[in-house]
């Protein structure tokens, strides 16, 4: 979710071997998937970035302090140094846990033509060293057109994903996969993403994959007839990740307990969920609102993200309750529930980013949404991978076990202030003690959570 200098639009709604492989991928012809054009009047299931927007300002020349944002726009805005304090990351950095030797894979359609320059500018502004972004183009990715709202929406998502991942894990390698978009059997964009992810997994590229996109389960072909095969046949990348111990994350969405209908014109008037966040092989990342001072210290405990969007959460209508949620079955019932854990996502407390992909709007932006939370948590996973000395892999069982057995000592911080993710007229869920479908098990204190997750993932 972007606030500064953008307009609201539906397109924006919502190790050595590995290094060699990335170098090869970056120059190899990766084969696009061609598809027939969708029928004119039939909405297609479409992967959209988990990012929406609201115009507050244009052409912000330099980031403002939280106090200045509150005075100018009546919202808080945070920089990476504040996040590092809020999530207790600096002590890890002093111990040498910076994500070094680990690789974060970010998957976005179209990407951004200016991502390296933008990350360099972002890093310099806050006194951080930058990182090389290894770009892999999957399929026939079209030339970037800054007047195309679909492309600029994804470019904004790409910017947020890369800069947030780097903010948390400054020494982790970043592989950005830019995919083409084609319609295949009623599903647009997702097959290319899953093909790209599986290829990278099979070739040993990446320790954690973060996905800031989704499509409402109800919009997949066959859903209304109880046929979930169109979703389940897309799970092959996640199955490969599970075998290779690659962690897969997905943003839980920005529609609270609901999400967009098939043509993206409105929200469902009932509880729905979105894929890939709802997949049990994925860790679903929900959203919180941070309340920080300019140093990054908490003024009050975190609450549920619910302002220009709300943290996605609820029951899947496709996947039954996985074993790792048996301990919270009194909350989730018989179905897979999301989110699993949460990070910063509220617009009131959004993240500063820098972008220049749109030549008419070069400068600093404030973003929010679970598309911020996902890449933030990918940085946490990279830190845990380094601390463990190996990939922590699918963390879901470990996450729920840590939450059950001494959450505070394990770095899991419950969000239980009574706020909720009701949104667009659909009643959501309240943040209470323990697991809930507003923020999952809660959020994290990285200084304690990273080593606890590293220990729990020993194999």
Coordinates of C-alpha atoms in Angstrom, one line a residue:
X1 CA 0.0 0.0 0.0
X2 CA 1.5 3.3 -1.1
X3 CA 0.6 6.7 0.2
X4 CA 2.9 9.3 -1.1
X5 CA 2.6 10.5 -4.7
X6 CA 0.5 7.8 -6.3
X7 CA -3.0 7.5 -7.4
X8 CA -5.5 4.9 -6.3
X9 CA -5.9 2.3 -9.0
X10 CA -7.0 -1.4 -9.1
X11 CA -3.8 -2.6 -10.8
X12 CA -2.0 -1.6 -7.7
X13 CA -4.7 -2.9 -5.3
X14 CA -3.9 -5.2 -3.6
X15 CA 26.1 -19.5 -1.4
X16 CA 28.7 -20.1 -4.3
X17 CA 26.6 -22.6 -6.3
X18 CA 23.6 -20.4 -5.9
X19 CA 25.6 -17.4 -7.1
X20 CA 26.8 -19.2 -10.2
X21 CA 23.3 -20.3 -10.9
X22 CA 22.0 -16.8 -10.6
X23 CA 24.6 -15.6 -13.0
X24 CA 23.6 -18.2 -15.5
X25 CA 19.9 -17.5 -15.1
X26 CA 20.3 -13.8 -15.6
X27 CA 21.6 -14.4 -19.1
X28 CA 19.8 -17.6 -20.1
X29 CA 16.6 -17.6 -22.3
X30 CA 14.0 -18.8 -19.8
X31 CA 11.2 -19.4 -22.1
X32 CA 7.9 -17.5 -21.8
X33 CA 4.6 -19.2 -21.5
X34 CA 2.3 -18.0 -24.2
X35 CA -1.5 -18.2 -23.6
X36 CA -4.7 -17.5 -25.4
X37 CA -6.3 -14.2 -24.6
X38 CA -9.1 -14.5 -22.0
X39 CA -12.7 -14.4 -23.1
X40 CA -13.8 -10.8 -23.2
X41 CA -16.6 -10.9 -20.6
X42 CA -15.2 -13.6 -18.3
X43 CA -13.0 -12.4 -15.4
X44 CA -9.8 -14.3 -15.1
X45 CA -8.1 -15.3 -11.8
X46 CA -5.2 -12.9 -11.7
X47 CA -2.2 -12.5 -9.4
X48 CA -2.2 -8.9 -8.2
X49 CA 0.4 -7.2 -6.0
X50 CA -0.7 -6.9 -2.4
X51 CA -0.4 -3.2 -2.6
X52 CA -3.0 -0.5 -2.8
X53 CA -2.7 3.3 -2.7
X54 CA -4.0 6.6 -1.5
X55 CA -2.7 10.0 -2.6
X56 CA -1.3 12.2 0.2
X57 CA 1.6 14.0 -1.5
X58 CA 3.8 14.1 -4.6
X59 CA 7.5 14.5 -5.2
X60 CA 8.7 14.1 -1.6
X61 CA 12.3 15.2 -1.9
X62 CA 13.6 13.6 1.3
X63 CA 12.1 11.4 4.0
X64 CA 10.4 13.1 6.9
X65 CA 10.5 12.2 10.5
X66 CA 7.5 10.5 12.2
X67 CA 6.6 13.7 13.9
X68 CA 6.7 15.6 10.6
X69 CA 4.5 13.0 8.9
X70 CA 2.0 13.2 11.7
X71 CA 1.9 17.0 11.4
X72 CA 1.7 17.0 7.6
X73 CA -0.5 13.9 6.8
X74 CA -1.8 12.8 10.2
X75 CA 0.0 9.5 10.0
X76 CA 3.3 8.1 11.3
X77 CA 6.0 7.1 8.9
X78 CA 9.0 5.0 9.6
X79 CA 12.5 4.4 8.2
X80 CA 14.6 1.2 8.3
X81 CA 16.6 2.4 11.3
X82 CA 13.4 2.6 13.4
X83 CA 12.4 -0.9 12.2
X84 CA 15.8 -2.2 13.3
X85 CA 15.2 -0.8 16.8
X86 CA 11.6 -1.9 17.0
X87 CA 12.4 -5.5 16.0
X88 CA 15.5 -5.6 18.2
X89 CA 17.8 -6.3 15.2
X90 CA 20.8 -4.2 16.1
X91 CA 22.1 -6.6 18.7
X92 CA 22.0 -9.4 16.1
X93 CA 24.0 -7.3 13.7
X94 CA 26.6 -6.7 16.4
X95 CA 26.9 -10.5 16.7
X96 CA 27.5 -10.8 13.0
X97 CA 24.0 -12.0 12.1
X98 CA 23.2 -9.9 9.1
X99 CA 22.0 -12.5 6.5
X100 CA 25.5 -13.0 5.1
X101 CA 25.7 -16.0 2.9
X102 CA 21.9 -16.3 2.5
X103 CA 19.7 -15.5 -0.5
X104 CA 16.2 -14.0 -0.5
X105 CA 14.2 -14.6 -3.7
X106 CA 11.6 -11.9 -4.5
X107 CA 9.0 -12.7 -7.2
X108 CA 7.1 -9.9 -9.0
X109 CA 5.6 -9.5 -12.4
X110 CA 7.4 -7.0 -14.7
X111 CA 9.7 -5.8 -11.9
X112 CA 11.3 -2.3 -12.0
X113 CA 13.9 -1.0 -14.4
X114 CA 15.4 1.2 -11.8
X115 CA 15.5 -1.2 -8.8
X116 CA 19.3 -1.2 -8.4
X117 CA 19.6 2.6 -8.5
X118 CA 16.7 2.9 -6.2
X119 CA 18.1 0.5 -3.6
X120 CA 21.4 2.3 -3.7
X121 CA 19.7 5.6 -3.1
X122 CA 17.6 4.2 -0.3
X123 CA 20.6 2.6 1.4
X124 CA 22.7 5.7 1.2
X125 CA 20.0 7.9 2.7
X126 CA 20.0 5.8 5.9
X127 CA 23.7 5.1 6.1
X128 CA 23.5 1.5 5.1
X129 CA 25.6 -0.3 2.5
X130 CA 23.6 -1.4 -0.5
X131 CA 23.4 -4.9 -2.1
X132 CA 23.5 -6.1 -5.7
X133 CA 20.1 -7.1 -7.0
X134 CA 20.4 -10.1 -9.3
X135 CA 17.6 -9.8 -11.8
X136 CA 16.2 -12.9 -13.4
X137 CA 13.7 -12.3 -16.3
X138 CA 11.3 -15.3 -16.6
X139 CA 9.6 -15.5 -19.9
X140 CA 9.0 -12.7 -22.4
X141 CA 8.9 -9.8 -20.0
X142 CA 7.8 -6.7 -21.9
X143 CA 9.7 -3.5 -22.0
X144 CA 8.7 -1.4 -19.0
X145 CA 6.1 1.3 -19.8
X146 CA 5.8 3.9 -17.0
X147 CA 2.3 4.9 -18.4
X148 CA 1.0 1.3 -17.9
X149 CA -0.8 1.2 -14.5
X150 CA -0.3 -2.6 -14.2
X151 CA 3.5 -2.2 -14.7
X152 CA 3.8 0.7 -12.3
X153 CA 1.8 -1.1 -9.7
X154 CA 4.2 -4.0 -9.8
X155 CA 7.2 -1.7 -9.9
X156 CA 6.0 -0.1 -6.7
X157 CA 5.6 -3.6 -5.2
X158 CA 9.1 -4.6 -6.4
X159 CA 10.6 -1.5 -4.8
X160 CA 8.9 -2.1 -1.5
X161 CA 9.9 -5.8 -1.5
X162 CA 13.5 -5.3 -2.3
X163 CA 14.1 -2.3 0.1
X164 CA 12.3 -4.0 3.0
X165 CA 14.1 -7.3 2.7
X166 CA 17.4 -5.4 2.5
X167 CA 16.5 -3.2 5.5
X168 CA 16.3 -6.3 7.8
X169 CA 19.0 -8.6 6.3
X170 CA 21.5 -6.1 4.9
X171 CA 24.1 -8.7 3.9
X172 CA 21.7 -11.2 2.3
X173 CA 21.9 -11.6 -1.5
X174 CA 18.8 -10.6 -3.3
X175 CA 17.4 -12.3 -6.4
X176 CA 14.6 -10.5 -8.1
X177 CA 12.5 -12.6 -10.5
X178 CA 10.6 -10.6 -13.0
X179 CA 7.9 -12.6 -14.7
X180 CA 5.9 -12.1 -17.8
X181 CA 2.1 -12.4 -17.5
X182 CA 0.0 -14.7 -19.7
X183 CA -3.5 -16.2 -19.3
X184 CA -3.3 -20.0 -18.9
X185 CA -6.5 -22.0 -18.4
X186 CA -8.3 -19.2 -16.7
X187 CA -5.4 -18.2 -14.4
X188 CA -3.3 -15.2 -15.2
X189 CA 0.3 -14.7 -14.1
X190 CA 0.5 -17.4 -11.4
X191 CA 1.8 -20.3 -13.6
X192 CA 4.8 -18.1 -14.7
X193 CA 5.5 -17.3 -11.1
X194 CA 5.3 -20.9 -9.9
X195 CA 7.4 -22.1 -12.9
X196 CA 10.1 -19.5 -12.0
X197 CA 10.1 -20.4 -8.4
X198 CA 10.4 -24.1 -9.0
X199 CA 13.2 -23.6 -11.5
X200 CA 15.2 -21.6 -8.9
X201 CA 14.5 -24.1 -6.2
X202 CA 15.5 -27.0 -8.3
X203 CA 18.8 -25.1 -9.2
X204 CA 19.7 -24.3 -5.6
X205 CA 19.0 -20.6 -5.8
X206 CA 17.4 -19.1 -2.8
X207 CA 16.9 -19.9 0.9
X208 CA 13.6 -18.0 1.3
X209 CA 11.0 -16.9 -1.2
X210 CA 8.7 -14.0 -0.5
X211 CA 5.5 -13.4 -2.4
X212 CA 3.6 -10.1 -2.1
X213 CA 0.8 -11.1 -4.3
X214 CA -2.4 -13.2 -4.2
X215 CA -5.7 -14.1 -5.7
X216 CA -8.9 -14.8 -3.9
X217 CA -9.6 -18.5 -3.6
X218 CA -13.2 -18.0 -4.8
X219 CA -12.0 -16.6 -8.1
X220 CA -10.2 -19.7 -9.3
X221 CA -11.9 -21.8 -12.0
X222 CA -14.1 -24.6 -10.5
X223 CA -14.3 -23.1 -7.0
X224 CA -18.0 -22.6 -7.1
X225 CA -18.5 -26.3 -8.0
X226 CA -16.2 -27.4 -5.2
X227 CA -13.4 -28.2 -7.6
X228 CA -10.2 -26.9 -6.2
X229 CA -7.9 -28.5 -8.8
X230 CA -7.0 -25.2 -10.4
X231 CA -5.3 -24.1 -7.2
X232 CA -3.9 -27.4 -6.2
X233 CA -2.2 -28.0 -9.5
X234 CA -0.2 -24.8 -8.9
X235 CA 1.4 -26.0 -5.7
X236 CA 4.3 -27.8 -7.4
X237 CA 6.8 -25.0 -6.5
X238 CA 5.8 -25.1 -2.9
X239 CA 6.1 -28.9 -2.8
X240 CA 9.6 -28.6 -4.3
X241 CA 10.5 -25.9 -1.7
X242 CA 9.3 -28.2 1.1
X243 CA 11.6 -31.0 -0.2
X244 CA 14.6 -28.7 -0.6
X245 CA 14.0 -26.9 2.8
X246 CA 13.4 -23.5 1.2
X247 CA 11.1 -21.2 3.3
X248 CA 8.1 -19.8 1.3
X249 CA 6.3 -16.8 2.5
X250 CA 3.2 -15.0 1.3
X251 CA 1.4 -11.8 2.3
X252 CA -2.0 -12.5 3.8
X253 CA -3.7 -9.6 1.9
X254 CA -5.0 -6.2 2.7
X255 CA -8.8 -6.9 2.8
X256 CA -9.2 -8.1 6.4
X257 CA -11.5 -11.1 6.4
X258 CA -12.5 -10.5 2.8
X259 CA -10.8 -9.8 -0.5
X260 CA -11.4 -8.7 -4.1
X261 CA -13.9 -10.4 -6.4
X262 CA -12.9 -11.8 -9.8
X263 CA -12.9 -8.5 -11.8
X264 CA -11.3 -6.5 -9.0
X265 CA -14.2 -4.1 -8.8
X266 CA -15.2 -4.7 -5.2
X267 CA -14.7 -6.9 -2.1
X268 CA -16.7 -10.0 -1.4
X269 CA -19.5 -9.3 1.2
X270 CA -18.5 -12.4 3.1
X271 CA -15.3 -14.0 4.6
X272 CA -13.0 -15.3 1.9
X273 CA -9.2 -16.0 1.8
X274 CA -6.5 -15.8 -0.8
X275 CA -3.9 -18.0 -2.3
X276 CA -0.9 -18.5 -2.0
X277 CA -1.2 -17.2 1.6
X278 CA -3.8 -19.9 2.4
X279 CA -1.5 -22.8 1.3
X280 CA -0.4 -24.9 4.2
X281 CA 3.1 -25.2 2.6
X282 CA 3.4 -21.4 2.9
X283 CA 3.9 -19.2 5.9
X284 CA 1.3 -16.5 5.8
X285 CA 2.4 -13.1 6.9
X286 CA -0.2 -10.8 8.3
X287 CA -0.1 -7.1 9.4
X288 CA 0.3 -5.1 12.5
X289 CA 0.4 -1.4 13.3
X290 CA 3.6 -0.2 15.0
X291 CA 3.5 2.8 17.4
X292 CA 7.0 4.2 17.6
X293 CA 8.9 7.3 18.5
X294 CA 11.5 8.8 16.2
X295 CA 14.1 6.5 17.7
X296 CA 12.1 3.4 16.9
X297 CA 11.1 2.6 20.5
X298 CA 7.5 1.4 21.0
X299 CA 5.2 4.0 22.6
X300 CA 2.4 1.4 23.0
X301 CA 2.2 -2.3 22.0
X302 CA 1.5 -3.3 18.4
X303 CA -2.1 -3.4 17.2
X304 CA -3.8 -4.9 14.2
X305 CA -3.2 -3.2 10.8
X306 CA -6.6 -1.6 9.9
X307 CA -6.6 1.8 8.2
X308 CA -6.3 2.1 4.4
X309 CA -6.6 -1.7 4.3
X310 CA -6.6 -4.4 7.0
X311 CA -4.4 -7.4 7.6
X312 CA -5.8 -10.4 5.8
X313 CA -6.9 -13.4 7.9
X314 CA -9.5 -16.1 8.2
X315 CA -10.3 -19.6 7.2
X316 CA -9.4 -21.2 3.8
X317 CA -12.2 -22.7 1.9
X318 CA -9.8 -24.9 0.0
X319 CA -7.4 -26.4 2.5
X320 CA -8.2 -28.4 5.6
X321 CA -6.6 -27.6 8.9
X322 CA -2.9 -28.7 8.8
X323 CA -1.3 -30.6 11.6
X324 CA 0.7 -27.6 12.7
X325 CA -2.5 -25.8 13.6
X326 CA -4.0 -28.6 15.7
X327 CA -3.0 -26.8 18.8
X328 CA -5.2 -23.9 17.9
X329 CA -8.1 -25.9 16.5
X330 CA -10.5 -24.2 18.9
X331 CA -9.8 -21.0 17.0
X332 CA -9.4 -22.1 13.4
X333 CA -11.9 -25.0 13.3
X334 CA -11.5 -27.6 10.6
X335 CA -9.8 -25.4 8.0
X336 CA -6.4 -23.9 7.4
X337 CA -6.3 -20.4 8.9
X338 CA -4.2 -17.3 8.2
X339 CA -2.1 -15.5 9.1
X340 CA 0.7 -17.4 10.9
X341 CA 2.7 -14.4 12.1
X342 CA 2.7 -10.7 11.5
X343 CA 5.0 -7.7 10.8
X344 CA 4.5 -4.0 10.2
X345 CA 1.9 -3.2 7.6
X346 CA -0.3 -0.3 8.6
X347 CA -0.3 2.9 6.5
X348 CA -0.4 4.9 9.7
X349 CA 3.2 3.8 10.4
X350 CA 4.1 3.1 6.8
X351 CA 7.6 2.6 5.4
X352 CA 9.7 5.1 3.5
X353 CA 10.9 3.8 0.2
X354 CA 12.6 5.5 -2.8
X355 CA 11.7 4.9 -6.4
X356 CA 12.4 6.4 -9.8
X357 CA 10.7 4.0 -12.3
X358 CA 8.1 6.7 -13.1
X359 CA 10.0 9.7 -14.5
X360 CA 7.1 12.0 -13.6
X361 CA 7.2 11.0 -9.9
X362 CA 10.8 10.4 -8.7
X363 CA 11.3 10.6 -5.0
X364 CA 10.3 9.2 -1.6
X365 CA 7.1 7.3 -0.9
X366 CA 5.3 5.9 2.1
X367 CA 4.1 2.4 1.7
X368 CA 2.1 0.0 3.9
X369 CA 0.2 -3.3 3.5
X370 CA 1.1 -6.9 4.1
X371 CA 3.3 -6.5 1.0
X372 CA 5.6 -4.7 3.4
X373 CA 5.2 -7.3 6.1
X374 CA 6.2 -10.2 3.8
X375 CA 9.6 -9.0 2.7
X376 CA 10.4 -7.7 6.3
X377 CA 9.9 -11.3 7.5
X378 CA 11.9 -12.7 4.6
X379 CA 14.8 -10.8 6.2
X380 CA 14.1 -12.4 9.5
X381 CA 14.3 -15.8 7.8
X382 CA 17.6 -15.0 6.2
X383 CA 19.0 -14.1 9.6
X384 CA 17.8 -17.3 11.1
X385 CA 19.3 -19.3 8.2
X386 CA 22.7 -17.7 8.9
X387 CA 22.4 -18.3 12.6
X388 CA 21.4 -22.0 12.0
X389 CA 24.1 -22.5 9.4
X390 CA 21.5 -24.0 7.1
X391 CA 18.1 -23.3 5.7
X392 CA 15.4 -23.3 8.3
X393 CA 13.0 -24.5 5.7
X394 CA 9.2 -24.7 6.2
X395 CA 8.9 -23.0 9.6
X396 CA 5.2 -23.6 10.3
X397 CA 5.5 -26.4 12.8
X398 CA 8.4 -24.7 14.6
X399 CA 6.6 -21.4 14.7
X400 CA 3.5 -22.8 16.4
X401 CA 5.7 -24.9 18.8
X402 CA 7.6 -21.9 19.8
X403 CA 4.4 -19.9 20.3
X404 CA 3.0 -22.7 22.5
X405 CA 6.2 -23.2 24.6
X406 CA 7.3 -20.0 26.2
X407 CA 6.4 -17.4 23.5
X408 CA 8.2 -14.5 25.1
X409 CA 11.4 -16.4 25.8
X410 CA 11.3 -17.6 22.2
X411 CA 10.9 -14.1 20.8
X412 CA 7.2 -14.3 19.8
X413 CA 5.3 -11.3 20.9
X414 CA 1.6 -11.7 21.3
X415 CA -0.6 -9.0 19.8
X416 CA -3.7 -8.9 22.0
X417 CA -4.9 -5.4 22.4
X418 CA -8.5 -6.1 21.2
X419 CA -8.2 -4.4 17.8
X420 CA -9.5 -6.3 14.8
X421 CA -9.3 -6.7 11.0
X422 CA -12.9 -6.1 10.1
X423 CA -13.0 -4.4 6.7
X424 CA -15.2 -3.4 3.8
X425 CA -18.3 -4.3 5.9
X426 CA -17.2 -7.9 6.7
X427 CA -16.7 -8.7 10.3
X428 CA -13.1 -9.9 10.9
X429 CA -11.2 -11.2 13.9
X430 CA -10.0 -9.7 17.1
X431 CA -6.4 -9.7 18.5
X432 CA -6.7 -11.7 21.7
X433 CA -4.4 -13.7 23.9
X434 CA -2.7 -16.5 21.9
X435 CA -3.3 -17.3 18.3
X436 CA -6.0 -15.4 16.4
X437 CA -6.9 -14.8 12.8
X438 CA -6.0 -11.1 13.0
X439 CA -2.2 -11.5 13.6
X440 CA -1.6 -15.2 13.9
X441 CA 0.8 -16.1 16.8
X442 CA 1.7 -12.4 16.9
X443 CA 4.9 -10.6 15.9
X444 CA 8.6 -11.1 16.7
X445 CA 11.5 -9.8 18.8
X446 CA 14.3 -10.8 16.4
X447 CA 17.0 -10.9 19.0
X448 CA 15.3 -13.9 20.7
X449 CA 13.2 -15.3 17.8
X450 CA 16.1 -15.7 15.3
X451 CA 18.2 -18.0 17.5
X452 CA 15.1 -19.8 18.8
X453 CA 14.0 -20.5 15.2
X454 CA 17.5 -21.6 14.3
X455 CA 17.5 -24.1 17.2
X456 CA 14.0 -25.4 16.5
X457 CA 14.9 -26.1 12.8
X458 CA 17.9 -28.3 13.5
X459 CA 17.7 -31.4 11.3

